[in-house]
PDB file of C-alpha atoms in Angstrom:
ATOM      1  CA  MET E   1       0.045   0.081   0.106  1.00 91.00           C
ATOM      2  CA  SER E   2       0.879   3.529  -0.685  1.00 96.00           C
ATOM      3  CA  THR E   3       0.085   6.668   0.757  1.00 97.00           C
ATOM      4  CA  ALA E   4       0.950  10.557  -0.885  1.00 97.00           C
ATOM      5  CA  SER E   5      -0.143  13.750   0.669  1.00 98.00           C
ATOM      6  CA  TYR E   6      -0.550  17.020  -1.372  1.00 98.00           C
ATOM      7  CA  THR E   7      -1.761  20.259  -0.628  1.00 98.00           C
ATOM      8  CA  VAL E   8      -4.600  21.631  -2.870  1.00 98.00           C
ATOM      9  CA  VAL E   9      -5.355  25.249  -3.016  1.00 97.00           C
ATOM     10  CA  GLY E  10      -8.969  26.844  -4.302  1.00 96.00           C
ATOM     11  CA  MET E  11     -11.215  24.770  -2.040  1.00 97.00           C
ATOM     12  CA  THR E  12     -13.974  26.822  -0.349  1.00 96.00           C
ATOM     13  CA  CYS E  13     -16.559  24.502   0.450  1.00 96.00           C
ATOM     14  CA  GLY E  14     -17.908  21.098   0.967  1.00 95.00           C
ATOM     15  CA  HIS E  15     -18.727  21.058  -2.736  1.00 96.00           C
ATOM     16  CA  CYS E  16     -15.182  21.552  -3.498  1.00 97.00           C
ATOM     17  CA  VAL E  17     -14.013  18.619  -1.367  1.00 98.00           C
ATOM     18  CA  ASN E  18     -16.599  16.356  -3.227  1.00 97.00           C
ATOM     19  CA  ALA E  19     -15.502  17.418  -6.660  1.00 97.00           C
ATOM     20  CA  VAL E  20     -11.747  16.694  -5.656  1.00 98.00           C
ATOM     21  CA  THR E  21     -12.358  13.695  -3.908  1.00 98.00           C
ATOM     22  CA  GLU E  22     -14.609  12.367  -7.045  1.00 98.00           C
ATOM     23  CA  GLU E  23     -11.908  13.062  -9.578  1.00 98.00           C
ATOM     24  CA  VAL E  24      -8.863  11.640  -7.810  1.00 98.00           C
ATOM     25  CA  SER E  25     -10.948   8.660  -6.605  1.00 98.00           C
ATOM     26  CA  GLN E  26     -11.353   7.913 -10.194  1.00 98.00           C
ATOM     27  CA  LEU E  27      -7.533   7.294 -10.731  1.00 98.00           C
ATOM     28  CA  PRO E  28      -6.601   3.744 -11.555  1.00 97.00           C
ATOM     29  CA  GLY E  29      -5.450   1.953  -8.099  1.00 96.00           C
ATOM     30  CA  VAL E  30      -6.433   4.468  -5.926  1.00 98.00           C
ATOM     31  CA  THR E  31      -7.985   2.610  -2.672  1.00 98.00           C
ATOM     32  CA  GLY E  32      -8.596   5.850  -0.794  1.00 98.00           C
ATOM     33  CA  VAL E  33      -9.098   9.754  -0.907  1.00 98.00           C
ATOM     34  CA  ASP E  34      -9.206  12.103   2.207  1.00 98.00           C
ATOM     35  CA  VAL E  35      -9.518  15.750   1.729  1.00 98.00           C
ATOM     36  CA  ASP E  36      -9.428  18.381   4.521  1.00 98.00           C
ATOM     37  CA  LEU E  37     -11.128  21.676   3.618  1.00 97.00           C
ATOM     38  CA  SER E  38      -9.623  23.769   6.214  1.00 96.00           C
ATOM     39  CA  SER E  39      -5.801  22.637   5.344  1.00 97.00           C
ATOM     40  CA  GLY E  40      -6.266  21.706   1.598  1.00 98.00           C
ATOM     41  CA  GLY E  41      -4.842  18.417   2.611  1.00 98.00           C
ATOM     42  CA  LEU E  42      -5.336  15.847  -0.079  1.00 98.00           C
ATOM     43  CA  THR E  43      -4.313  12.340   1.126  1.00 98.00           C
ATOM     44  CA  VAL E  44      -4.298   9.533  -1.600  1.00 98.00           C
ATOM     45  CA  THR E  45      -3.934   5.886  -0.861  1.00 98.00           C
ATOM     46  CA  SER E  46      -3.164   3.569  -3.430  1.00 98.00           C
ATOM     47  CA  GLU E  47      -2.060  -0.327  -4.064  1.00 94.00           C
ATOM     48  CA  ALA E  48       0.925   1.002  -6.096  1.00 95.00           C
ATOM     49  CA  PRO E  49       2.247   4.582  -5.832  1.00 95.00           C
ATOM     50  CA  VAL E  50       0.312   6.810  -8.109  1.00 96.00           C
ATOM     51  CA  ASP E  51       2.031   9.266 -10.525  1.00 96.00           C
ATOM     52  CA  GLU E  52       1.818  12.902  -9.183  1.00 97.00           C
ATOM     53  CA  SER E  53       1.341  14.043 -12.640  1.00 97.00           C
ATOM     54  CA  ALA E  54      -2.039  11.994 -12.601  1.00 98.00           C
ATOM     55  CA  VAL E  55      -3.120  13.073  -9.224  1.00 98.00           C
ATOM     56  CA  ARG E  56      -2.194  16.871 -10.209  1.00 98.00           C
ATOM     57  CA  ALA E  57      -4.361  16.136 -13.414  1.00 98.00           C
ATOM     58  CA  ALA E  58      -7.449  14.895 -11.538  1.00 98.00           C
ATOM     59  CA  VAL E  59      -7.234  17.934  -8.870  1.00 98.00           C
ATOM     60  CA  GLU E  60      -7.056  20.261 -12.013  1.00 98.00           C
ATOM     61  CA  GLU E  61      -9.907  18.387 -13.852  1.00 97.00           C
ATOM     62  CA  ALA E  62     -11.954  19.232 -10.558  1.00 97.00           C
ATOM     63  CA  GLY E  63     -11.177  23.117 -10.718  1.00 96.00           C
ATOM     64  CA  TYR E  64      -8.202  23.165  -8.321  1.00 97.00           C
ATOM     65  CA  GLU E  65      -4.295  23.368  -7.759  1.00 97.00           C
ATOM     66  CA  VAL E  66      -1.966  21.106  -6.118  1.00 98.00           C
ATOM     67  CA  ALA E  67       0.231  23.606  -4.564  1.00 97.00           C
ATOM     68  CA  GLY E  68       2.914  20.933  -3.372  1.00 91.00           C
ATOM     69  CA  ARG E  69       3.501  17.717  -2.005  1.00 88.00           C
TER      70      ARG E  69
ATOM     71  CA  MET K   1     -44.475  38.271 -14.473  1.00 91.00           C
ATOM     72  CA  SER K   2     -43.157  38.742 -10.890  1.00 96.00           C
ATOM     73  CA  THR K   3     -39.669  39.388  -9.914  1.00 97.00           C
ATOM     74  CA  ALA K   4     -38.278  39.386  -6.567  1.00 97.00           C
ATOM     75  CA  SER K   5     -34.832  40.014  -5.085  1.00 98.00           C
ATOM     76  CA  TYR K   6     -33.089  38.549  -1.915  1.00 98.00           C
ATOM     77  CA  THR K   7     -29.653  38.283  -0.363  1.00 98.00           C
ATOM     78  CA  VAL K   8     -28.017  34.948   0.154  1.00 98.00           C
ATOM     79  CA  VAL K   9     -25.340  34.423   2.639  1.00 97.00           C
ATOM     80  CA  GLY K  10     -22.720  31.487   2.724  1.00 96.00           C
ATOM     81  CA  MET K  11     -22.048  30.802  -1.007  1.00 97.00           C
ATOM     82  CA  THR K  12     -18.374  30.627  -1.679  1.00 96.00           C
ATOM     83  CA  CYS K  13     -17.904  29.153  -5.230  1.00 96.00           C
ATOM     84  CA  GLY K  14     -19.510  28.052  -8.178  1.00 95.00           C
ATOM     85  CA  HIS K  15     -20.762  25.174  -6.917  1.00 96.00           C
ATOM     86  CA  CYS K  16     -22.765  26.810  -4.115  1.00 97.00           C
ATOM     87  CA  VAL K  17     -24.362  29.182  -6.993  1.00 98.00           C
ATOM     88  CA  ASN K  18     -25.388  26.087  -8.796  1.00 97.00           C
ATOM     89  CA  ALA K  19     -26.712  24.387  -5.681  1.00 97.00           C
ATOM     90  CA  VAL K  20     -28.806  27.482  -5.059  1.00 98.00           C
ATOM     91  CA  THR K  21     -29.948  27.602  -8.507  1.00 98.00           C
ATOM     92  CA  GLU K  22     -31.080  24.281  -8.702  1.00 98.00           C
ATOM     93  CA  GLU K  23     -33.237  24.469  -5.617  1.00 98.00           C
ATOM     94  CA  VAL K  24     -34.781  27.552  -6.265  1.00 98.00           C
ATOM     95  CA  SER K  25     -35.780  26.675  -9.941  1.00 98.00           C
ATOM     96  CA  GLN K  26     -37.780  23.509  -8.485  1.00 98.00           C
ATOM     97  CA  LEU K  27     -40.323  25.842  -6.773  1.00 98.00           C
ATOM     98  CA  PRO K  28     -43.469  25.574  -8.761  1.00 97.00           C
ATOM     99  CA  GLY K  29     -43.878  28.882 -10.949  1.00 96.00           C
ATOM    100  CA  VAL K  30     -40.642  29.804 -10.923  1.00 98.00           C
ATOM    101  CA  THR K  31     -39.229  30.564 -14.566  1.00 98.00           C
ATOM    102  CA  GLY K  32     -35.903  32.013 -13.899  1.00 98.00           C
ATOM    103  CA  VAL K  33     -33.453  31.969 -11.435  1.00 98.00           C
ATOM    104  CA  ASP K  34     -30.164  34.463 -11.273  1.00 98.00           C
ATOM    105  CA  VAL K  35     -27.430  34.135  -8.800  1.00 98.00           C
ATOM    106  CA  ASP K  36     -24.693  36.292  -8.334  1.00 98.00           C
ATOM    107  CA  LEU K  37     -21.675  34.817  -6.238  1.00 97.00           C
ATOM    108  CA  SER K  38     -19.919  38.054  -5.305  1.00 96.00           C
ATOM    109  CA  SER K  39     -22.917  39.965  -3.964  1.00 97.00           C
ATOM    110  CA  GLY K  40     -24.953  37.085  -3.016  1.00 98.00           C
ATOM    111  CA  GLY K  41     -27.735  38.367  -5.212  1.00 98.00           C
ATOM    112  CA  LEU K  42     -30.595  36.191  -5.730  1.00 98.00           C
ATOM    113  CA  THR K  43     -33.416  37.246  -8.257  1.00 98.00           C
ATOM    114  CA  VAL K  44     -36.276  35.033  -8.653  1.00 98.00           C
ATOM    115  CA  THR K  45     -38.584  35.313 -11.889  1.00 98.00           C
ATOM    116  CA  SER K  46     -41.913  33.665 -11.635  1.00 98.00           C
ATOM    117  CA  GLU K  47     -45.379  33.676 -13.399  1.00 94.00           C
ATOM    118  CA  ALA K  48     -47.185  34.977 -10.475  1.00 95.00           C
ATOM    119  CA  PRO K  49     -45.305  36.224  -6.791  1.00 95.00           C
ATOM    120  CA  VAL K  50     -43.499  33.229  -4.994  1.00 96.00           C
ATOM    121  CA  ASP K  51     -43.979  33.011  -1.196  1.00 96.00           C
ATOM    122  CA  GLU K  52     -40.747  34.467   0.465  1.00 97.00           C
ATOM    123  CA  SER K  53     -41.191  31.365   2.855  1.00 97.00           C
ATOM    124  CA  ALA K  54     -40.860  29.029   0.013  1.00 98.00           C
ATOM    125  CA  VAL K  55     -37.593  30.744  -1.389  1.00 98.00           C
ATOM    126  CA  ARG K  56     -36.049  30.773   1.950  1.00 98.00           C
ATOM    127  CA  ALA K  57     -36.855  27.200   2.529  1.00 98.00           C
ATOM    128  CA  ALA K  58     -35.348  26.308  -1.023  1.00 98.00           C
ATOM    129  CA  VAL K  59     -32.309  27.918  -0.037  1.00 98.00           C
ATOM    130  CA  GLU K  60     -31.872  26.450   3.032  1.00 98.00           C
ATOM    131  CA  GLU K  61     -32.411  23.057   1.481  1.00 97.00           C
ATOM    132  CA  ALA K  62     -29.111  23.982  -0.585  1.00 97.00           C
ATOM    133  CA  GLY K  63     -27.555  24.754   2.539  1.00 96.00           C
ATOM    134  CA  TYR K  64     -27.523  28.514   2.769  1.00 97.00           C
ATOM    135  CA  GLU K  65     -29.329  31.397   4.051  1.00 97.00           C
ATOM    136  CA  VAL K  66     -31.596  34.195   3.037  1.00 98.00           C
ATOM    137  CA  ALA K  67     -30.043  37.433   4.782  1.00 97.00           C
ATOM    138  CA  GLY K  68     -32.835  39.758   3.535  1.00 90.00           C
ATOM    139  CA  ARG K  69     -35.079  40.593   0.665  1.00 87.00           C
TER     140      ARG K  69
END
């Protein structure tokens, strides 16, 4: 199992959290996604490590940005 | 045709605007809904006047509050 943490910027409400959660959850191999609105923390759990570029793309698809890892 | 304006508080993003628009649009007789995120302005157009209590309830159902009319 692999866990990676990111910081997402631009989320302002629970709808934003849901949008990010849904997009990242769809990435192949991802088994868990946790998003914290107040800190912007995004934790991705997966069977094998997921490419950072894929996570970034999913967050952008939802309409937000990854500020860092 | 009737038009009524309200101020909604608590909306922070486009998802919030969509949620309010969807709920208010479902009220019987409503023919148009315009929501402005930055001002919180909600304009409801309808065939006949819609009860303020119904609009307030729809906004609350979406998760927000009407601060005034």
